[in-house]
XYZ file of C-alpha atoms in Angstrom:
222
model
C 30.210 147.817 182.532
C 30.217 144.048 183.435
C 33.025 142.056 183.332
C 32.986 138.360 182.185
C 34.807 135.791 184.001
C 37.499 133.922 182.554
C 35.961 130.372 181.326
C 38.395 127.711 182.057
C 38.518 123.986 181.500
C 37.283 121.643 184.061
C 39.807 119.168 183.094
C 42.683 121.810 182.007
C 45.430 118.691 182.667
C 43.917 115.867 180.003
C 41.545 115.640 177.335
C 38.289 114.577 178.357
C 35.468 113.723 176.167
C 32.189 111.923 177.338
C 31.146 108.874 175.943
C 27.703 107.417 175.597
C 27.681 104.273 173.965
C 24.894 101.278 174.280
C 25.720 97.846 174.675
C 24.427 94.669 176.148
C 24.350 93.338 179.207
C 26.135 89.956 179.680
C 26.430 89.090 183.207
C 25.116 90.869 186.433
C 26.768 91.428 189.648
C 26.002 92.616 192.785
C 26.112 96.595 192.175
C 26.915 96.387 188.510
C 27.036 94.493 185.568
C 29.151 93.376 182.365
C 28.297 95.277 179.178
C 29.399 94.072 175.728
C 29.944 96.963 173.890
C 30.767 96.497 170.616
C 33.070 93.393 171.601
C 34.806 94.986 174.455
C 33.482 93.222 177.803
C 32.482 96.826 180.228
C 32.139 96.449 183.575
C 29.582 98.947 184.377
C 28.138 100.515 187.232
C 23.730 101.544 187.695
C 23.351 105.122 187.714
C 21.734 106.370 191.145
C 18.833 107.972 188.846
C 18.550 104.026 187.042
C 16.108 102.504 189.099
C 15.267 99.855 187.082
C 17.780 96.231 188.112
C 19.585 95.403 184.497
C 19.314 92.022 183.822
C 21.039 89.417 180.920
C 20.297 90.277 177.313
C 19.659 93.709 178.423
C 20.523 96.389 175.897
C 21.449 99.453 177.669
C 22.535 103.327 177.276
C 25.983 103.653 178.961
C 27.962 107.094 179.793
C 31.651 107.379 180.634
C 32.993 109.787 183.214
C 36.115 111.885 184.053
C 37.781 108.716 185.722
C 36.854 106.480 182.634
C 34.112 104.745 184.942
C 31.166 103.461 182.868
C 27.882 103.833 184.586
C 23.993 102.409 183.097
C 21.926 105.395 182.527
C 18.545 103.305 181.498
C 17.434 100.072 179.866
C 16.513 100.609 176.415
C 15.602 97.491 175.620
C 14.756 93.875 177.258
C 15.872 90.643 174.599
C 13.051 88.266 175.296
C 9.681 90.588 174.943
C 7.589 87.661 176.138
C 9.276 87.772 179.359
C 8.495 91.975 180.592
C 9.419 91.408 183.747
C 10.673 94.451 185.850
C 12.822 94.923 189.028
C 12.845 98.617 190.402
C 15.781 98.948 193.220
C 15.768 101.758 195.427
C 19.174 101.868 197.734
C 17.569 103.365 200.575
C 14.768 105.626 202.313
C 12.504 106.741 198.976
C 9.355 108.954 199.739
C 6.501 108.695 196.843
C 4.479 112.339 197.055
C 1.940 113.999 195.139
C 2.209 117.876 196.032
C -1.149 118.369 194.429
C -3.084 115.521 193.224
C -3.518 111.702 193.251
C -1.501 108.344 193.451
C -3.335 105.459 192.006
C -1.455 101.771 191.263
C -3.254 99.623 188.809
C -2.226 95.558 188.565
C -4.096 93.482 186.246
C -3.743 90.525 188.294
C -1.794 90.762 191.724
C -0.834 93.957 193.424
C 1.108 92.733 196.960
C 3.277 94.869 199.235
C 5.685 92.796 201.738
C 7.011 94.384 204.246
C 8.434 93.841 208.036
C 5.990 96.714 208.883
C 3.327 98.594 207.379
C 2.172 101.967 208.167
C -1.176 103.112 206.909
C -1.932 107.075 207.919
C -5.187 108.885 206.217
C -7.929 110.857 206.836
C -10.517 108.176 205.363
C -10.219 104.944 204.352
C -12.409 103.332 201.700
C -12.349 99.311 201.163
C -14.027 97.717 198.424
C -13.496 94.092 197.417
C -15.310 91.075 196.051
C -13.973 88.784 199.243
C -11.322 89.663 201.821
C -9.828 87.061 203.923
C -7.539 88.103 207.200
C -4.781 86.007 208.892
C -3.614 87.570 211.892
C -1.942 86.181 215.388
C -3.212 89.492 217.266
C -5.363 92.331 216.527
C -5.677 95.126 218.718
C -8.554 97.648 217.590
C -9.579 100.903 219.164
C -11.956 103.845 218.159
C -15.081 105.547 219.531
C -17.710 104.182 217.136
C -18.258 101.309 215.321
C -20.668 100.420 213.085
C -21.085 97.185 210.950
C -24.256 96.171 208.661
C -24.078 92.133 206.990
C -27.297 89.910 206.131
C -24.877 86.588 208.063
C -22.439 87.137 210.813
C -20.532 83.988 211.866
C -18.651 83.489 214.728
C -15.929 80.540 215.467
C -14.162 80.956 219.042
C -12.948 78.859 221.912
C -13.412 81.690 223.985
C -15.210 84.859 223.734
C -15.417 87.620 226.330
C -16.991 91.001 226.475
C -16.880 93.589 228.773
C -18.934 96.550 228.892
C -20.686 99.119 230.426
C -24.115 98.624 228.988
C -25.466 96.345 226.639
C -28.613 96.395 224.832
C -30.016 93.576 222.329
C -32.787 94.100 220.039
C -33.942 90.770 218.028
C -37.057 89.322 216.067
C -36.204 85.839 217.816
C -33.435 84.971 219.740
C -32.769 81.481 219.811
C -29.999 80.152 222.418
C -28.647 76.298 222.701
C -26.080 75.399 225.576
C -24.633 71.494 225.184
C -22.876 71.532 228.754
C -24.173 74.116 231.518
C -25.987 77.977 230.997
C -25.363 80.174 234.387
C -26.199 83.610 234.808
C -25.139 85.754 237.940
C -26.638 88.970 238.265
C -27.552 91.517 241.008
C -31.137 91.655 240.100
C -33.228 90.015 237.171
C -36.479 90.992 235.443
C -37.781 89.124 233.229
C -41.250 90.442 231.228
C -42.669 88.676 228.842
C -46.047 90.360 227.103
C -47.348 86.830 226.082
C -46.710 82.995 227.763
C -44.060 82.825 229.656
C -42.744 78.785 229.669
C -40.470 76.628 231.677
C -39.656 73.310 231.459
C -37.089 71.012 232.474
C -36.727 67.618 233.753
C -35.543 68.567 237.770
C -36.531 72.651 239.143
C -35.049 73.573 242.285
C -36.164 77.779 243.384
C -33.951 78.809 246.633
C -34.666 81.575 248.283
C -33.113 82.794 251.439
C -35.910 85.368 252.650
C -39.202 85.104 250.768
C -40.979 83.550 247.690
C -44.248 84.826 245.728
C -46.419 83.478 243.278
C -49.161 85.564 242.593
C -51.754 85.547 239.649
C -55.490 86.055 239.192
C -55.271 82.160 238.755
C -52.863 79.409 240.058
C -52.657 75.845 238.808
C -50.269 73.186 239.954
C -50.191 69.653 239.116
């Protein structure tokens, strides 16, 4: 046979009794805010669970505690409905998680995140937009493969290098213009051309330390 345990009062030395009461808010301050309840000017503090910032002309849904503190369970209603705008405060770390399913953020207009840094971790990333444009003082990429298919590719630079071990090009015509000077340095050159092969310039100067050949089934000069 089970015994019940005695039941006593949380608050056996005074007479408690919760209070919920709305009211509106009249002035905001740093961590709370001034509620008019009835008359009687509240000072108020934002529930941790409130994560929406109160603002003026707010009416809200207050509770009272043990120590007659008044804290702002939720907004029920914002005064000038042509003006919607909301303010969710978080006080410190917050984690966002789906267990088992999706996240998705819809904006109308403007979605923007601001932050000192930004940490972007997935298995696969999809991007689709109309137009991007990118703004940055350094970027630092790194991968094994990279692949990238557009009908134009332009490229503005004061200086470009590339390094690499091998590099193979593969055009329908390749057209090249330098303004100043053109200089190649290699170990060895081939060039094979399956058709004319031209040159023409106003001075040609051909060095060679050891030997040069010209050979062809025909040679004309001059």
């Amino acid at each position: 046979m089970s015994i019940m345990p005695e039941i006593k009062s949380v608050f056996p030395d005074q007479e408690y009794e919760p209070s919920i009461r709305n009211g509106k808010v009249v002035a905001v301050l740093a961590k709370a805010a001034i509620v008019d309840m009835g008359g009687e000017k509240i000072k108020a503090q934002k529930a941790f669970s409130c994560l929406v910032d109160p603002e003026a002309g707010d009416t809200v849904i207050c509770c009272k505690n043990e120590d007659d503190q008044f804290y702002i369970l939720g907004i029920m209603e914002r005064e000038d409905h042509r003006k919607q705008q909301m303010k969710i405060s978080l006080p410190a770390d917050a984690t966002l998680e789906s267990g088992d399913g999706s996240i998705s953020i819809l904006a109308k207009e403007t979605a923007t995140i601001a932050s000192e840094n930004l940490n972007l971790i997935c298995g696969e990333t999809l991007y689709k937009s109309h137009s991007a444009t990118f703004s940055l003082d350094s970027l630092t990429a790194t991968g094994n493969t990279l692949q990238a298919s557009y009908k134009t590719v332009n490229f503005f630079s004061h200086i470009i290098n590339t390094m690499a071990k091998h590099v193979f090009n593969r055009f329908k015509d390749y057209i090249r213009n330098t303004e100043s000077s053109d200089q190649v340095k290699a170990r060895q050159m081939t060039r094979n051309a399956d058709g004319v092969f031209s040159l023409e310039t106003g001075h040609t100067i051909m060095v060679s330390k050891e030997s040069t050949k010209i050979d062809g089934k025909k040679i004309l000069m001059g």
